[in-house]
Amino acid sequence: MSMKTSTPAESSRNESMAPSAAARLRKVHWYQEPRWRRLGALLALAVTFTLMTGEEGTTRDLFLALREDFTGPGLWLWVGIAVLVWVVREFLSDQASGAAKWTKRTASGPFAAVREAWGSNASLRVGVLLAGLALAVFGPLGLERYWQQVLVDQIAIFVLLTIGLNVVIGWAGLLDLGFIAFFAIGAYSAAYWTGALPVQPPVVLNNFLVIPIAVATCLVAGVLLGAPVLRLRGDYLAIVTLGFHEIVYLMAKNAESVTEGVRGVKVERFSIDLGFFSYEWKLDPMPYYWVLIGFTVLALFLFLRLEHSKVGRAWTAIREDEVAAAATGVNTVRYKLMAFAIGASTSGVAGVAYASKVGYFNPENFAILLSILVLAYVVFGGMGSIPGVIFGAAFLVWLPEALREWVDPKDRYMYLGALLVVMMIYRPQGVLPSRRRKRELEMAEAGIGGADATGPAEGRQQ
Amino acid sequence: MSGTTQSRKAPERGESTSPVVLELRDLHVFYGAIEALKGINLTVRRGEVVALLGANGAGKSTTLRTASGMIAPREGQVLLHGERVDGIKSHDLVRFGIGHVPEGRGVFPRMTVRENLQMGAYRFKSVDKDDLDRVFTLFPRLGERKSQLGGTLSGGEQQMLAIGRALMGKPEVLLLDEPSMGLAPLIVQQIFEIIKEINEQGTTVLLVEQNASQALRMADRGYVLETGSVAMEGGAAELLSDPRVRAAYLGEGAA
Ligand SMILES: Nc1ncnc2c1ncn2[C@@H]1O[C@H](COP(=O)(O)OP(=O)(O)OP(=O)(O)O)[C@@H](O)[C@H]1O
Ligand SMILES: [Mg+2]
């Protein structure tokens, strides 16, 4: 009897003394709200950024740099910018999207007419595309020489690399970090077949004729690397491809009798000699630019056809669920190899073009950093979206060059990094995401499936 | 041909004389050093529903995986219309008319219902509109959700989608691995009725089930697996009334 009365009393006393475990877990602290967490991340970024771009330390006064950075105006500037970004994104986004809606509504009449015409009138479509192409081809003639150089050596080359990597990562979902190894293979192929290496080729070829050979070499290298490792996914594949890059890089560096090692290689520029007509590419960057535009348009033409074909659908299915893809009749190994090889050969073409443009390169031009950068361009632009990745590459290559005038040149890539961090906080799908990618992130947020491009969706019992 | 359908309707099991479609002969399948199947013999005749029963880990899923080419047997043969197909990869075997709905469904989570079904017709040049209509008639719930994403469907709806997707490949033999897993009794009832309908429309079915009584009531014949071997086989009615089966799988009259 006495036991019976004491039990409820005890339990109620327990409750009044301390909140139950469940109640504690249910309580959400303010700092756990996503909004405040994002502010925290932005502030941490601002502080790190101030330190990294601020004063340099000296060995004599260890704390000089810290003192300078934390008392100077830089900290407040960056914290202010972080808070501003946060306020605009968190509190003014309603107004912003309201304004966007209003614009959309008022513009919907004319827009709908435009879209209608775009959809129905093929000659209009072709006309607009041709006009855009003409702008891309002749517009840069008006630029300064320096920007023309940047456009060719960097932007055009990286756009080509990025659309190649987009096939591998964005479409087939294979996390390839050794992408630049194929770029190197392309460049060294150009050097070998034009007779620029210590080892001589059976026949010395024109740079343009090297391109099919480089494509074939990269295809073979891609398949040789791909065949044994494409069973791996995600992180594992990333590590193996990273290793592959390192092998190629170190061979280029150390096999001096073949590659000239760190001394680098001098390669001849592009030239044509058809007997009745000959032309040599010299120092003017624009002719190289047109060659690269040609390669890019060709690659785009081929890839866009693939995207909505059976091949593209097979890649999507593989990304979603390999077992199910195989069960519907998709040869998963073949299509993964195909994506890998397409990426590799695009990279190889870019390598030949690069070597034939700059005329001199050494192994440092193929450092692992480039693989990471190209990956960043793909993610920034929007994985799987061709307009997205072209924009991503062009913008992110342009940005550090443009910053050269404004900030300490050593810090330029810090700005790029900070931009990527903010981007991942507020727009992880990229600037111009593909419809499918947007869907993936939305579903990941709702707790269905993973958000990375490469993992198969989770929640599958097998 | 007409004799086939008649013999299906009159449940004179085992007497079916229609040709053998799928035959497993003395299959030995290993996972590493573990022998999961220790000499399985099994035949499926055209137009039949054959039930494959057994405890957890008996090797039912392994049998289906071997039949659909996901695993190659170490010994023994898989025959389709008398021709050996073991060793052919699953993505190629689809073209021979084997449709496999694996355990755990495996719909494409970020494709819509319609895209999932279109993927099912991957082996053809284009999607057959009639097949799509047929799936939506069999599963009206999918028809209402054509643009919903596969991963957001309920468990039962995902099962329907998985079966529908397999049907889009026009399989001659449909291998179903526990279609009733985790579903409410009413939905299980529905799924079984639809499987029956699919079968009556001409698809041969090899069905793995834990739900033994329901499976046997629908099936023509059945096999009971025990740790990788066939312990019992026979007509469905015969198995349903067998005291050993009743004790082990129907939870009745335990000794
Ligand atoms: N991939 C694998 N690796 C190792 N062993 C496996 C693998 N798959 C299955 N097995 C083993 O093989 C045996 C048969 O498994 P199987 O999945 O065929 O059983 P099942 O009859 O389908 O069981 P359940 O009714 O639980 O689905 C089990 O002992 C299982 O542990
Ligand atoms: Mg099983």
Short mmCIF file of C-alpha atoms in Angstrom, two decimals, chain A residues 35-445:
data_model
loop_
_atom_site.label_atom_id
_atom_site.label_comp_id
_atom_site.label_asym_id
_atom_site.label_seq_id
_atom_site.Cartn_x
_atom_site.Cartn_y
_atom_site.Cartn_z
CA ARG A 35 19.27 31.44 -39.71
CA TRP A 36 21.63 32.05 -36.78
CA ARG A 37 23.84 29.18 -37.77
CA ARG A 38 24.27 30.77 -41.16
CA LEU A 39 25.18 34.07 -39.50
CA GLY A 40 27.76 32.23 -37.41
CA ALA A 41 29.28 30.70 -40.52
CA LEU A 42 29.40 34.04 -42.29
CA LEU A 43 31.04 35.76 -39.30
CA ALA A 44 33.60 32.99 -39.00
CA LEU A 45 34.32 33.43 -42.67
CA ALA A 46 34.68 37.21 -42.23
CA VAL A 47 37.19 36.82 -39.39
CA THR A 48 39.20 34.13 -41.19
CA PHE A 49 39.17 36.22 -44.28
CA THR A 50 40.44 39.29 -42.46
CA LEU A 51 43.31 37.30 -41.02
CA MET A 52 44.21 35.64 -44.29
CA THR A 53 44.17 38.77 -46.42
CA GLY A 54 45.52 41.10 -43.73
CA GLU A 55 48.99 41.91 -42.51
CA GLU A 56 51.75 39.40 -42.84
CA GLY A 57 53.41 38.24 -39.65
CA THR A 58 57.09 38.71 -38.89
CA THR A 59 59.38 36.52 -36.84
CA ARG A 60 60.39 39.45 -34.66
CA ASP A 61 56.92 40.41 -33.53
CA LEU A 62 54.75 37.32 -33.43
CA PHE A 63 51.54 39.12 -32.66
CA LEU A 64 51.99 42.07 -34.94
CA ALA A 65 49.76 40.70 -37.66
CA LEU A 66 46.97 39.72 -35.27
CA ARG A 67 47.05 43.09 -33.59
CA GLU A 68 47.00 44.94 -36.86
CA ASP A 69 44.19 42.83 -38.27
CA PHE A 70 41.94 43.07 -35.25
CA THR A 71 42.40 46.78 -34.66
CA GLY A 72 42.42 47.84 -38.28
CA PRO A 73 39.36 48.70 -40.35
CA GLY A 74 39.54 45.46 -42.35
CA LEU A 75 37.79 43.37 -39.72
CA TRP A 76 34.87 45.75 -39.47
CA LEU A 77 34.59 45.99 -43.18
CA TRP A 78 34.36 42.24 -43.66
CA VAL A 79 32.09 41.68 -40.66
CA GLY A 80 29.88 44.45 -42.01
CA ILE A 81 29.72 42.81 -45.41
CA ALA A 82 28.93 39.43 -43.83
CA VAL A 83 26.09 40.93 -41.79
CA LEU A 84 24.80 42.79 -44.81
CA VAL A 85 24.72 39.62 -46.91
CA TRP A 86 22.97 37.85 -44.09
CA VAL A 87 20.35 40.57 -43.54
CA VAL A 88 19.59 40.83 -47.22
CA ARG A 89 19.30 37.09 -47.68
CA GLU A 90 17.39 36.35 -44.49
CA PHE A 91 15.11 39.32 -43.99
CA LEU A 92 14.86 41.11 -47.28
CA SER A 93 14.56 38.04 -49.45
CA ASP A 94 10.76 38.25 -49.18
CA GLN A 95 10.81 41.77 -50.51
CA ALA A 96 13.34 40.76 -53.11
CA SER A 97 11.31 37.80 -54.30
CA GLY A 98 8.17 39.94 -54.12
CA ALA A 99 9.78 42.46 -56.37
CA ALA A 100 10.92 39.69 -58.66
CA LYS A 101 7.37 38.32 -58.78
CA TRP A 102 5.97 41.74 -59.52
CA THR A 103 8.45 42.19 -62.36
CA LYS A 104 7.60 38.78 -63.65
CA ARG A 105 3.89 39.48 -63.56
CA THR A 106 4.11 42.81 -65.34
CA ALA A 107 6.56 41.41 -67.82
CA SER A 108 4.72 38.16 -68.31
CA GLY A 109 2.79 39.49 -71.31
CA PRO A 110 5.77 40.37 -73.44
CA PHE A 111 7.79 37.48 -72.00
CA ALA A 112 5.15 34.96 -72.90
CA ALA A 113 5.11 36.36 -76.43
CA VAL A 114 8.88 36.03 -76.60
CA ARG A 115 8.83 32.51 -75.25
CA GLU A 116 6.06 31.58 -77.63
CA ALA A 117 8.05 32.91 -80.57
CA TRP A 118 11.16 31.14 -79.28
CA GLY A 119 9.33 27.87 -79.04
CA SER A 120 7.57 28.00 -82.38
CA ASN A 121 9.87 29.92 -84.65
CA ALA A 122 12.94 27.87 -85.51
CA SER A 123 14.53 30.53 -87.68
CA LEU A 124 14.31 33.00 -84.80
CA ARG A 125 16.06 30.49 -82.55
CA VAL A 126 18.81 29.94 -85.05
CA GLY A 127 19.10 33.69 -85.60
CA VAL A 128 19.50 34.45 -81.92
CA LEU A 129 22.02 31.66 -81.46
CA LEU A 130 24.01 32.87 -84.45
CA ALA A 131 23.94 36.42 -83.11
CA GLY A 132 25.19 35.15 -79.75
CA LEU A 133 27.89 33.15 -81.44
CA ALA A 134 28.90 36.15 -83.55
CA LEU A 135 29.16 38.22 -80.39
CA ALA A 136 31.30 35.53 -78.76
CA VAL A 137 33.49 35.29 -81.84
CA PHE A 138 34.01 38.95 -82.71
CA GLY A 139 33.16 40.76 -79.49
CA PRO A 140 36.61 40.17 -77.92
CA LEU A 141 38.27 42.04 -80.81
CA GLY A 142 37.40 45.20 -78.92
CA LEU A 143 39.18 44.09 -75.73
CA GLU A 144 42.63 45.12 -74.59
CA ARG A 145 45.46 42.77 -75.45
CA TYR A 146 45.83 41.72 -71.81
CA TRP A 147 42.19 40.63 -71.57
CA GLN A 148 42.40 38.89 -74.90
CA GLN A 149 45.29 36.86 -73.47
CA VAL A 150 43.28 36.00 -70.37
CA LEU A 151 40.35 35.05 -72.53
CA VAL A 152 42.39 32.56 -74.52
CA ASP A 153 45.00 31.18 -72.11
CA GLN A 154 42.56 30.79 -69.30
CA ILE A 155 38.89 31.38 -69.89
CA ALA A 156 38.53 29.52 -73.18
CA ILE A 157 40.76 26.64 -72.05
CA PHE A 158 38.95 26.29 -68.74
CA VAL A 159 35.51 26.50 -70.31
CA LEU A 160 36.46 23.57 -72.50
CA LEU A 161 37.82 21.65 -69.49
CA THR A 162 34.74 22.44 -67.44
CA ILE A 163 32.23 21.20 -69.98
CA GLY A 164 34.30 18.03 -70.20
CA LEU A 165 34.30 17.51 -66.44
CA ASN A 166 30.59 18.30 -66.34
CA VAL A 167 29.93 15.15 -68.33
CA VAL A 168 31.83 13.06 -65.81
CA ILE A 169 30.60 14.64 -62.58
CA GLY A 170 27.41 16.46 -63.48
CA TRP A 171 25.87 13.82 -65.68
CA ALA A 172 27.37 10.47 -64.78
CA GLY A 173 28.02 11.35 -61.13
CA LEU A 174 31.64 10.12 -61.09
CA LEU A 175 33.81 12.19 -58.77
CA ASP A 176 36.94 12.50 -60.89
CA LEU A 177 39.76 14.48 -59.27
CA GLY A 178 42.39 13.39 -61.77
CA PHE A 179 40.89 15.28 -64.62
CA ILE A 180 43.91 17.49 -65.20
CA ALA A 181 46.08 14.41 -65.73
CA PHE A 182 44.41 14.04 -69.13
CA PHE A 183 45.07 17.72 -69.81
CA ALA A 184 48.74 16.96 -69.18
CA ILE A 185 48.62 13.88 -71.38
CA GLY A 186 47.17 16.04 -74.16
CA ALA A 187 49.86 18.68 -73.75
CA TYR A 188 52.70 16.15 -73.69
CA SER A 189 51.19 14.36 -76.70
CA ALA A 190 51.36 17.64 -78.56
CA ALA A 191 54.98 18.03 -77.51
CA TYR A 192 55.89 14.48 -78.49
CA TRP A 193 54.25 14.38 -81.89
CA THR A 194 55.58 17.79 -82.90
CA GLY A 195 59.06 16.62 -82.04
CA ALA A 196 59.61 18.85 -79.02
CA LEU A 197 60.58 16.13 -76.55
CA PRO A 198 64.00 14.46 -76.23
CA VAL A 199 62.41 11.26 -77.58
CA GLN A 200 61.50 11.59 -81.22
CA PRO A 201 58.20 10.41 -82.72
CA PRO A 202 58.15 8.15 -85.82
CA VAL A 203 56.78 11.08 -87.82
CA VAL A 204 56.62 14.72 -86.84
CA LEU A 205 53.09 15.97 -87.14
CA ASN A 206 51.31 19.27 -87.36
CA ASN A 207 49.67 20.41 -84.11
CA PHE A 208 46.19 20.02 -85.54
CA LEU A 209 46.91 16.46 -86.56
CA VAL A 210 47.95 15.70 -83.00
CA ILE A 211 44.42 16.36 -81.80
CA PRO A 212 42.89 13.06 -82.95
CA ILE A 213 45.94 11.26 -81.59
CA ALA A 214 45.61 13.03 -78.25
CA VAL A 215 41.91 12.18 -78.16
CA ALA A 216 42.73 8.54 -78.83
CA THR A 217 45.54 8.53 -76.25
CA CYS A 218 43.30 10.05 -73.60
CA LEU A 219 40.48 7.67 -74.47
CA VAL A 220 42.82 4.74 -74.01
CA ALA A 221 44.28 6.19 -70.81
CA GLY A 222 40.76 6.95 -69.56
CA VAL A 223 39.56 3.43 -70.27
CA LEU A 224 42.69 1.84 -68.81
CA LEU A 225 42.27 3.82 -65.62
CA GLY A 226 38.49 3.61 -65.65
CA ALA A 227 37.95 -0.08 -66.30
CA PRO A 228 39.40 -1.36 -63.03
CA VAL A 229 38.26 1.48 -60.79
CA LEU A 230 34.78 2.37 -61.97
CA ARG A 231 33.33 -0.19 -59.60
CA LEU A 232 34.29 2.31 -56.95
CA ARG A 233 32.07 5.22 -56.19
CA GLY A 234 32.23 8.59 -54.55
CA ASP A 235 35.13 9.01 -52.20
CA TYR A 236 36.94 5.89 -53.35
CA LEU A 237 36.91 6.89 -56.97
CA ALA A 238 38.06 10.38 -55.98
CA ILE A 239 41.10 8.96 -54.19
CA VAL A 240 42.06 6.66 -57.04
CA THR A 241 41.76 9.41 -59.65
CA LEU A 242 43.75 11.71 -57.38
CA GLY A 243 46.44 9.04 -57.30
CA PHE A 244 46.34 8.76 -61.07
CA HIS A 245 46.87 12.48 -61.38
CA GLU A 246 49.82 12.30 -59.04
CA ILE A 247 51.39 9.48 -61.08
CA VAL A 248 51.13 11.47 -64.31
CA TYR A 249 52.36 14.64 -62.63
CA LEU A 250 55.36 12.98 -61.00
CA MET A 251 56.27 11.17 -64.19
CA ALA A 252 56.22 14.45 -66.07
CA LYS A 253 58.43 15.91 -63.38
CA ASN A 254 60.92 13.10 -62.91
CA ALA A 255 61.23 11.25 -66.20
CA GLU A 256 63.60 13.93 -67.43
CA SER A 257 65.00 11.92 -70.30
CA VAL A 258 61.51 11.78 -71.80
CA THR A 259 59.69 14.88 -70.61
CA GLU A 260 62.52 17.33 -69.84
CA GLY A 261 61.24 17.35 -66.24
CA VAL A 262 60.90 20.67 -64.50
CA ARG A 263 62.87 22.43 -67.24
CA GLY A 264 59.70 22.29 -69.28
CA VAL A 265 59.06 21.90 -72.97
CA LYS A 266 58.95 24.39 -75.81
CA VAL A 267 56.23 23.53 -78.28
CA GLU A 268 55.57 24.97 -81.69
CA ARG A 269 52.48 27.08 -82.16
CA PHE A 270 49.53 26.13 -84.33
CA SER A 271 50.11 26.35 -88.05
CA ILE A 272 48.50 25.19 -91.26
CA ASP A 273 50.25 24.42 -94.50
CA LEU A 274 48.05 23.17 -97.28
CA GLY A 275 50.46 23.96 -100.05
CA PHE A 276 48.33 26.62 -101.68
CA PHE A 277 47.54 28.20 -98.35
CA SER A 278 49.53 28.44 -95.19
CA TYR A 279 49.09 30.30 -91.97
CA GLU A 280 50.95 30.47 -88.71
CA TRP A 281 49.51 31.41 -85.37
CA LYS A 282 51.79 33.98 -83.80
CA LEU A 283 51.52 36.26 -80.79
CA ASP A 284 48.08 37.70 -81.48
CA PRO A 285 45.72 35.79 -79.14
CA MET A 286 42.58 36.14 -81.21
CA PRO A 287 43.30 33.45 -83.84
CA TYR A 288 43.86 30.95 -81.00
CA TYR A 289 40.63 32.09 -79.47
CA TRP A 290 38.76 31.24 -82.65
CA VAL A 291 40.29 27.79 -82.74
CA LEU A 292 39.19 27.23 -79.15
CA ILE A 293 35.70 28.55 -79.87
CA GLY A 294 35.57 26.00 -82.65
CA PHE A 295 36.50 23.14 -80.29
CA THR A 296 34.05 24.35 -77.66
CA VAL A 297 31.16 24.63 -80.09
CA LEU A 298 31.92 21.18 -81.45
CA ALA A 299 32.04 19.72 -77.93
CA LEU A 300 28.80 21.49 -77.00
CA PHE A 301 27.11 20.24 -80.14
CA LEU A 302 28.09 16.65 -79.34
CA PHE A 303 27.34 16.83 -75.60
CA LEU A 304 23.96 18.52 -75.91
CA ARG A 305 22.87 15.76 -78.22
CA LEU A 306 23.95 13.21 -75.64
CA GLU A 307 22.22 14.86 -72.71
CA HIS A 308 18.70 13.99 -73.76
CA SER A 309 19.52 10.81 -75.60
CA LYS A 310 19.49 7.27 -74.29
CA VAL A 311 23.02 7.85 -73.08
CA GLY A 312 22.02 10.82 -70.97
CA ARG A 313 19.13 8.91 -69.46
CA ALA A 314 21.41 6.00 -68.69
CA TRP A 315 23.77 8.35 -66.84
CA THR A 316 20.90 9.78 -64.81
CA ALA A 317 19.70 6.30 -63.91
CA ILE A 318 23.21 5.24 -62.88
CA ARG A 319 23.50 8.31 -60.67
CA GLU A 320 20.21 7.46 -59.01
CA ASP A 321 20.57 3.76 -58.42
CA GLU A 322 23.01 1.48 -60.17
CA VAL A 323 21.29 -1.78 -59.32
CA ALA A 324 17.96 -0.52 -60.57
CA ALA A 325 19.61 0.91 -63.66
CA ALA A 326 21.09 -2.49 -64.48
CA ALA A 327 17.71 -4.11 -63.85
CA THR A 328 16.13 -1.88 -66.49
CA GLY A 329 18.75 -2.87 -69.02
CA VAL A 330 21.40 -0.17 -68.65
CA ASN A 331 24.94 -1.43 -69.14
CA THR A 332 26.30 0.50 -66.19
CA VAL A 333 29.96 -0.26 -66.75
CA ARG A 334 29.87 0.75 -70.39
CA TYR A 335 28.15 4.07 -69.76
CA LYS A 336 30.38 4.98 -66.84
CA LEU A 337 33.44 4.23 -68.94
CA MET A 338 31.96 6.27 -71.74
CA ALA A 339 31.47 9.32 -69.52
CA PHE A 340 34.97 8.94 -68.17
CA ALA A 341 36.49 8.62 -71.62
CA ILE A 342 34.52 11.55 -73.04
CA GLY A 343 35.73 13.72 -70.19
CA ALA A 344 39.28 12.50 -70.63
CA SER A 345 39.40 13.21 -74.35
CA THR A 346 37.90 16.68 -73.95
CA SER A 347 40.60 17.36 -71.42
CA GLY A 348 43.17 16.04 -73.86
CA VAL A 349 42.02 18.35 -76.65
CA ALA A 350 42.26 21.25 -74.24
CA GLY A 351 45.78 20.10 -73.43
CA VAL A 352 46.88 20.16 -77.06
CA ALA A 353 45.31 23.58 -77.56
CA TYR A 354 46.98 24.89 -74.43
CA ALA A 355 50.41 23.62 -75.40
CA SER A 356 50.07 24.98 -78.92
CA LYS A 357 49.01 28.36 -77.59
CA VAL A 358 51.44 29.06 -74.79
CA GLY A 359 54.40 27.51 -76.58
CA TYR A 360 56.08 26.52 -73.33
CA PHE A 361 54.90 24.52 -70.35
CA ASN A 362 56.26 22.53 -67.46
CA PRO A 363 54.76 20.04 -64.98
CA GLU A 364 53.66 22.84 -62.65
CA ASN A 365 51.06 23.82 -65.24
CA PHE A 366 49.26 20.59 -64.39
CA ALA A 367 49.24 20.82 -60.61
CA ILE A 368 46.42 19.18 -58.68
CA LEU A 369 45.05 22.61 -57.85
CA LEU A 370 43.72 22.85 -61.38
CA SER A 371 41.61 19.72 -60.96
CA ILE A 372 40.12 21.20 -57.82
CA LEU A 373 39.49 24.54 -59.53
CA VAL A 374 37.72 22.94 -62.47
CA LEU A 375 35.57 21.03 -60.01
CA ALA A 376 34.78 24.29 -58.24
CA TYR A 377 33.74 25.88 -61.53
CA VAL A 378 31.35 23.01 -62.20
CA VAL A 379 29.81 23.23 -58.73
CA PHE A 380 29.61 27.01 -58.79
CA GLY A 381 27.92 27.17 -62.16
CA GLY A 382 25.48 24.36 -61.46
CA MET A 383 26.37 20.70 -61.85
CA GLY A 384 24.91 19.16 -64.95
CA SER A 385 23.81 22.42 -66.53
CA ILE A 386 25.79 23.41 -69.62
CA PRO A 387 24.96 27.15 -69.50
CA GLY A 388 25.71 27.00 -65.79
CA VAL A 389 29.14 25.46 -66.01
CA ILE A 390 30.17 27.73 -68.90
CA PHE A 391 29.19 30.73 -66.84
CA GLY A 392 30.85 29.28 -63.75
CA ALA A 393 34.16 28.72 -65.51
CA ALA A 394 34.13 32.06 -67.30
CA PHE A 395 33.21 34.06 -64.21
CA LEU A 396 35.50 32.33 -61.74
CA VAL A 397 38.47 32.50 -64.10
CA TRP A 398 37.79 36.14 -64.83
CA LEU A 399 37.34 37.11 -61.17
CA PRO A 400 40.92 36.62 -59.89
CA GLU A 401 42.24 38.44 -62.96
CA ALA A 402 39.89 41.34 -62.39
CA LEU A 403 40.84 41.44 -58.70
CA ARG A 404 44.49 41.83 -59.62
CA GLU A 405 44.04 45.59 -59.83
CA TRP A 406 42.17 45.92 -56.58
CA VAL A 407 43.72 43.62 -54.03
CA ASP A 408 47.04 42.08 -53.11
CA PRO A 409 47.58 39.60 -55.97
CA LYS A 410 48.62 36.91 -53.49
CA ASP A 411 45.15 37.03 -51.92
CA ARG A 412 43.11 36.73 -55.10
CA TYR A 413 42.17 33.10 -54.60
CA MET A 414 41.04 33.86 -51.06
CA TYR A 415 38.29 35.97 -52.54
CA LEU A 416 37.33 33.15 -54.80
CA GLY A 417 37.20 30.80 -51.82
CA ALA A 418 35.07 33.20 -49.79
CA LEU A 419 32.66 33.54 -52.68
CA LEU A 420 32.37 29.76 -52.89
CA VAL A 421 31.65 29.52 -49.15
CA VAL A 422 28.88 32.11 -49.33
CA MET A 423 27.57 30.35 -52.39
CA MET A 424 27.40 27.01 -50.58
CA ILE A 425 25.50 28.65 -47.73
CA TYR A 426 22.87 30.38 -49.82
CA ARG A 427 22.82 28.78 -53.24
CA PRO A 428 24.29 25.27 -53.09
CA GLN A 429 22.67 24.29 -56.37
CA GLY A 430 24.91 26.71 -58.29
CA VAL A 431 24.18 29.85 -60.26
CA LEU A 432 22.22 28.28 -63.10
CA PRO A 433 21.33 24.84 -61.80
CA SER A 434 19.91 22.04 -63.88
CA ARG A 435 16.33 21.12 -63.05
CA ARG A 436 17.39 17.71 -61.80
CA ARG A 437 20.11 19.03 -59.54
CA LYS A 438 17.69 21.47 -57.92
CA ARG A 439 15.36 18.58 -57.27
CA GLU A 440 18.13 16.54 -55.67
CA LEU A 441 18.98 19.29 -53.20
CA GLU A 442 15.34 19.86 -52.32
CA MET A 443 14.90 16.17 -51.65
CA ALA A 444 18.08 16.01 -49.59
CA GLU A 445 16.72 18.84 -47.48
#
